[in-house]
Amino acid sequence: MTPVAGVDRWEVLEKIGAYAAGELEGEDAREAEQQIFDRPDYRRLAESYARMLVMLSTLASEEVEAPEVVISYAIRRAYVSAFLRQAETFIGALGRSYLDALIYYFGLRPVRRESYGGGT
Amino acid sequence: MALRILGKDDAQDASQEVWVRVWKNIRNFRGESAFTTWLYRITVNTCLSLRQKEARRDERELRDEMPYLSEPTGGDADPEAAALNAERREQIEAALVHVRAEHRAALVLRHMEGLSYAEIADVLQVPDGTAKGWVSRGRAAMLVALAEQNGLHRKREAGG
């Protein structure tokens, strides 16, 4: 069994990992299979990867509950945001009404001639 | 997602930060990508910005021998029960911390969230090849770290 050194070891590690994750195809997959078949250390490595991937997917399938503090924070933000939007609408409408009243009071609006379609 | 990338100590802060960013940016969401992709992107970016300082700090060296995981006590016949074991869970969480942040995010998106490489590339805003490389390196680094955790655990058990 030839020892593998340095950068090559990462390459081997990643290749067997890709094989264990079912991501190799064609010639690459056959080559990895052959190496796993020939070398017990690679076989053990592939088994270790398989265990790790099962553990990750099992952990992923477990429900993660958001901490209470995060939920209450989110609800608080939603309330604040909704309140601010309403306040913005209300103040905007109020401001426009006052402006209209001022314009009317000072007579700033130009007199609009209305036509009723009767011709000149 | 934040819990898996950051661990429980920092996940809470990150979750709050994610909510703030979502509220601030929801009007900028133009529907060019799926809402989930957009949400993943905000979450991952938040987690990565919290982890920027630790980049490259913790990745485990690959030693002379290959990293191996011991067979669970119940054997491989019952992998789910073995995987759900509390000690195993702790080992996974501890090992994830030692994977470089971008690789960890890619690994979590692929093997825990089940995203395709195109989706991962979209979330991380990198080319497909980079996403694939990060997942691959993350998977290898995770095994190295997990084998180390596993070894430490066995040593503790042997020592009583």
Coordinates of C-alpha atoms in Angstrom, one line a residue:
Chain A
M1 CA 0.0 0.0 0.0
T2 CA 1.6 3.3 -1.1
P3 CA 1.4 6.1 1.4
V4 CA -0.2 9.3 0.0
A5 CA 1.4 12.6 0.9
G6 CA 0.6 16.3 1.3
V7 CA -1.7 17.9 -1.2
D8 CA -2.4 14.5 -2.8
R9 CA -4.0 13.3 0.4
W10 CA -6.6 16.1 0.3
E11 CA -7.2 15.2 -3.3
V12 CA -7.8 11.5 -2.4
L13 CA -10.0 12.6 0.6
E14 CA -12.1 14.8 -1.6
K15 CA -12.4 12.2 -4.4
I16 CA -13.6 9.5 -2.0
G17 CA -15.9 12.0 -0.4
A18 CA -17.5 12.9 -3.7
Y19 CA -17.9 9.2 -4.5
A20 CA -19.5 8.5 -1.1
A21 CA -21.9 11.4 -1.7
G22 CA -22.8 9.9 -5.1
E23 CA -21.5 12.8 -7.0
L24 CA -19.0 11.0 -9.3
E25 CA -20.0 9.8 -12.7
G26 CA -18.5 7.7 -15.5
E27 CA -14.8 7.2 -15.5
D28 CA -14.2 9.1 -12.3
A29 CA -16.7 6.9 -10.4
R30 CA -15.1 3.7 -11.8
E31 CA -11.7 4.9 -10.9
A32 CA -12.8 5.7 -7.3
E33 CA -14.5 2.3 -7.0
Q34 CA -11.4 0.5 -8.1
Q35 CA -9.3 2.4 -5.6
I36 CA -11.8 1.6 -2.8
F37 CA -11.8 -2.1 -3.9
D38 CA -8.0 -2.2 -4.0
R39 CA -7.1 -0.4 -0.8
P40 CA -8.6 -1.2 2.6
D41 CA -7.7 2.3 3.9
Y42 CA -9.7 3.9 1.1
R43 CA -12.5 1.5 1.8
R44 CA -12.5 2.6 5.5
L45 CA -12.4 6.2 4.4
A46 CA -15.5 5.7 2.2
E47 CA -17.3 4.0 5.1
S48 CA -16.4 6.9 7.3
Y49 CA -17.8 9.4 4.8
A50 CA -21.0 7.4 4.5
R51 CA -21.4 7.5 8.3
M52 CA -20.7 11.2 8.4
L53 CA -23.2 11.9 5.6
V54 CA -25.9 9.8 7.4
M55 CA -25.2 11.8 10.6
L56 CA -25.5 15.1 8.8
S57 CA -28.8 14.3 7.0
T58 CA -30.2 12.9 10.2
L59 CA -29.3 16.0 12.1
A60 CA -30.8 18.1 9.3
S61 CA -34.1 16.2 9.5
E62 CA -34.4 17.2 13.2
E63 CA -36.6 20.2 13.8
V64 CA -34.8 23.3 15.1
E65 CA -36.9 25.4 17.3
A66 CA -36.2 29.1 17.2
P67 CA -35.4 30.4 20.7
E68 CA -38.2 32.3 22.5
V69 CA -36.2 35.5 22.5
V70 CA -35.9 35.4 18.7
I71 CA -39.6 34.7 18.2
S72 CA -40.7 37.5 20.5
Y73 CA -38.1 39.9 18.9
A74 CA -39.6 39.1 15.4
I75 CA -43.1 39.6 16.6
R76 CA -42.1 42.9 18.3
R77 CA -40.5 44.1 15.0
A78 CA -43.6 43.1 13.1
Y79 CA -45.8 45.2 15.4
V80 CA -43.4 48.2 15.4
S81 CA -43.1 48.0 11.6
A82 CA -46.9 47.8 11.1
F83 CA -47.4 50.7 13.6
L84 CA -44.9 52.9 11.8
R85 CA -46.5 52.2 8.4
Q86 CA -49.9 53.2 9.8
A87 CA -48.4 56.3 11.4
E88 CA -46.7 57.3 8.2
T89 CA -50.0 57.0 6.3
F90 CA -51.9 59.0 8.9
I91 CA -49.4 61.8 9.2
G92 CA -49.1 62.0 5.5
A93 CA -52.9 62.3 5.0
L94 CA -53.1 64.9 7.9
G95 CA -50.3 67.0 6.4
R96 CA -51.9 66.9 2.9
S97 CA -55.3 68.1 4.5
Y98 CA -53.6 71.0 6.3
L99 CA -51.8 72.0 3.1
D100 CA -55.0 71.9 1.1
A101 CA -56.7 74.0 3.8
L102 CA -53.8 76.6 3.7
I103 CA -53.9 76.8 -0.1
Y104 CA -57.7 77.3 0.1
Y105 CA -57.3 79.9 2.9
F106 CA -54.7 82.0 1.1
G107 CA -56.4 81.6 -2.3
L108 CA -53.3 80.1 -3.9
R109 CA -55.1 77.6 -6.0
P110 CA -55.7 78.9 -9.6
V111 CA -59.3 79.2 -10.6
R112 CA -60.1 76.3 -12.9
R113 CA -62.6 76.9 -15.6
E114 CA -64.8 74.1 -16.1
S115 CA -66.3 73.2 -19.3
Y116 CA -69.6 71.4 -19.5
G117 CA -69.2 70.5 -23.2
G118 CA -71.6 73.2 -24.4
G119 CA -69.1 74.8 -26.8
T120 CA -67.8 78.3 -26.7
Chain B
M1 CA -29.3 27.4 9.3
A2 CA -27.5 29.9 11.5
L3 CA -27.4 27.3 14.3
R4 CA -25.6 24.9 11.9
I5 CA -23.2 27.4 10.5
L6 CA -22.3 29.2 13.8
G7 CA -23.2 26.8 16.6
K8 CA -25.6 27.6 19.4
D9 CA -23.5 30.4 21.0
D10 CA -23.7 32.8 18.1
A11 CA -26.8 31.6 16.3
Q12 CA -29.2 33.7 18.4
D13 CA -27.4 36.9 17.6
A14 CA -27.2 36.0 14.0
S15 CA -30.9 35.1 13.8
Q16 CA -31.8 38.5 15.2
E17 CA -29.5 40.2 12.7
V18 CA -31.1 38.2 9.9
W19 CA -34.6 39.4 10.9
V20 CA -33.4 43.0 11.0
R21 CA -31.8 42.6 7.5
V22 CA -34.9 41.0 6.1
W23 CA -37.2 43.8 7.4
K24 CA -34.8 46.4 6.1
N25 CA -34.4 44.8 2.7
I26 CA -37.8 43.2 2.0
R27 CA -38.7 46.2 -0.3
N28 CA -35.6 45.5 -2.3
F29 CA -36.6 41.9 -3.0
R30 CA -37.4 42.0 -6.7
G31 CA -38.3 38.4 -7.2
E32 CA -35.3 37.7 -9.5
S33 CA -34.6 34.6 -7.4
A34 CA -36.8 32.5 -5.2
F35 CA -37.7 34.0 -1.8
T36 CA -36.0 31.1 -0.1
T37 CA -32.8 31.7 -2.0
W38 CA -32.9 35.4 -1.0
L39 CA -33.5 34.4 2.6
Y40 CA -30.7 31.8 2.5
R41 CA -28.4 34.5 1.0
I42 CA -29.2 36.9 3.8
T43 CA -28.7 34.2 6.5
V44 CA -25.4 33.0 5.0
N45 CA -24.0 36.5 4.5
T46 CA -24.9 37.4 8.1
C47 CA -23.3 34.2 9.4
L48 CA -20.2 34.7 7.3
S49 CA -19.8 38.3 8.3
L50 CA -19.9 37.2 11.9
R51 CA -17.3 34.7 11.1
Q52 CA -15.0 36.8 9.0
K53 CA -12.4 37.1 11.7
E54 CA -12.0 33.4 12.2
A55 CA -11.3 32.7 8.5
R56 CA -8.7 30.0 8.1
R57 CA -8.0 30.1 11.9
D58 CA -9.4 26.7 12.8
E59 CA -9.1 24.4 9.9
R60 CA -7.6 21.1 11.0
E61 CA -4.3 19.9 9.5
L62 CA -4.4 16.6 7.7
R63 CA -2.1 14.3 9.5
D64 CA -0.2 11.3 8.2
E65 CA -3.0 8.9 8.7
M66 CA -6.4 9.1 7.0
P67 CA -9.3 10.3 9.1
Y68 CA -11.7 7.5 10.1
L69 CA -14.9 7.4 12.1
S70 CA -15.4 4.4 14.4
E71 CA -18.5 2.3 13.8
P72 CA -21.4 3.4 16.1
T73 CA -22.1 1.2 19.1
G74 CA -25.3 -0.1 17.5
G75 CA -23.4 -1.0 14.3
D76 CA -24.1 0.5 10.9
A77 CA -27.3 -1.5 10.7
D78 CA -29.1 1.2 12.7
P79 CA -27.4 4.4 11.4
E80 CA -30.2 6.7 12.4
A81 CA -30.2 5.7 16.0
A82 CA -26.4 6.0 16.1
A83 CA -26.5 9.4 14.4
L84 CA -29.1 10.7 16.8
N85 CA -26.9 9.8 19.8
A86 CA -26.3 12.9 21.8
E87 CA -22.5 12.5 21.9
R88 CA -22.4 12.1 18.1
R89 CA -24.5 15.3 17.8
E90 CA -22.0 17.1 20.0
Q91 CA -19.1 15.8 18.0
I92 CA -20.7 17.0 14.7
E93 CA -21.4 20.5 16.2
A94 CA -17.9 20.7 17.6
A95 CA -16.4 19.5 14.3
L96 CA -18.4 21.9 12.2
V97 CA -16.8 24.8 14.0
H98 CA -13.4 23.7 12.7
V99 CA -14.4 23.9 9.1
R100 CA -13.6 27.2 7.3
A101 CA -16.7 29.4 7.3
E102 CA -17.4 29.4 3.5
H103 CA -16.8 25.7 3.2
R104 CA -19.0 25.1 6.2
A105 CA -21.8 27.2 4.7
A106 CA -21.5 25.3 1.4
L107 CA -21.5 21.9 3.2
V108 CA -24.5 22.8 5.3
L109 CA -26.4 24.0 2.2
R110 CA -25.6 20.8 0.4
H111 CA -25.8 18.1 2.9
M112 CA -28.2 19.5 5.5
E113 CA -30.4 21.8 3.5
G114 CA -30.3 19.6 0.4
L115 CA -29.7 22.4 -2.2
S116 CA -28.3 21.7 -5.7
Y117 CA -24.9 23.1 -6.7
A118 CA -26.6 25.8 -8.9
E119 CA -28.7 26.9 -5.9
I120 CA -25.7 26.9 -3.6
A121 CA -23.8 29.0 -6.2
D122 CA -26.8 31.4 -6.3
V123 CA -26.9 31.7 -2.5
L124 CA -23.2 32.2 -2.0
Q125 CA -22.9 34.3 -5.2
V126 CA -20.0 32.4 -6.6
P127 CA -19.5 30.3 -9.8
D128 CA -20.9 26.8 -9.8
G129 CA -17.3 25.3 -9.8
T130 CA -16.4 27.3 -6.7
A131 CA -19.5 26.1 -4.9
K132 CA -18.7 22.5 -5.8
G133 CA -15.1 23.0 -4.6
W134 CA -16.2 24.5 -1.3
V135 CA -18.6 21.6 -0.7
S136 CA -15.9 19.1 -1.5
R137 CA -13.3 20.8 0.7
G138 CA -15.9 21.3 3.5
R139 CA -16.8 17.6 3.4
A140 CA -13.2 16.5 3.7
A141 CA -12.4 19.1 6.4
M142 CA -15.5 18.0 8.3
L143 CA -14.4 14.4 8.2
V144 CA -10.9 15.3 9.5
A145 CA -12.3 17.4 12.3
L146 CA -15.0 14.8 13.1
A147 CA -12.4 11.9 13.2
E148 CA -10.4 14.0 15.6
Q149 CA -13.4 14.6 17.8
N150 CA -14.2 10.9 17.6
G151 CA -10.7 10.0 18.6
L152 CA -10.8 12.3 21.6
H153 CA -14.1 10.9 22.6
R154 CA -12.7 7.3 22.4
K155 CA -9.6 8.3 24.4
R156 CA -11.8 9.8 27.1
E157 CA -13.8 6.6 27.2
A158 CA -10.7 4.4 27.4
G159 CA -9.3 6.6 30.1
G160 CA -12.5 6.2 32.2

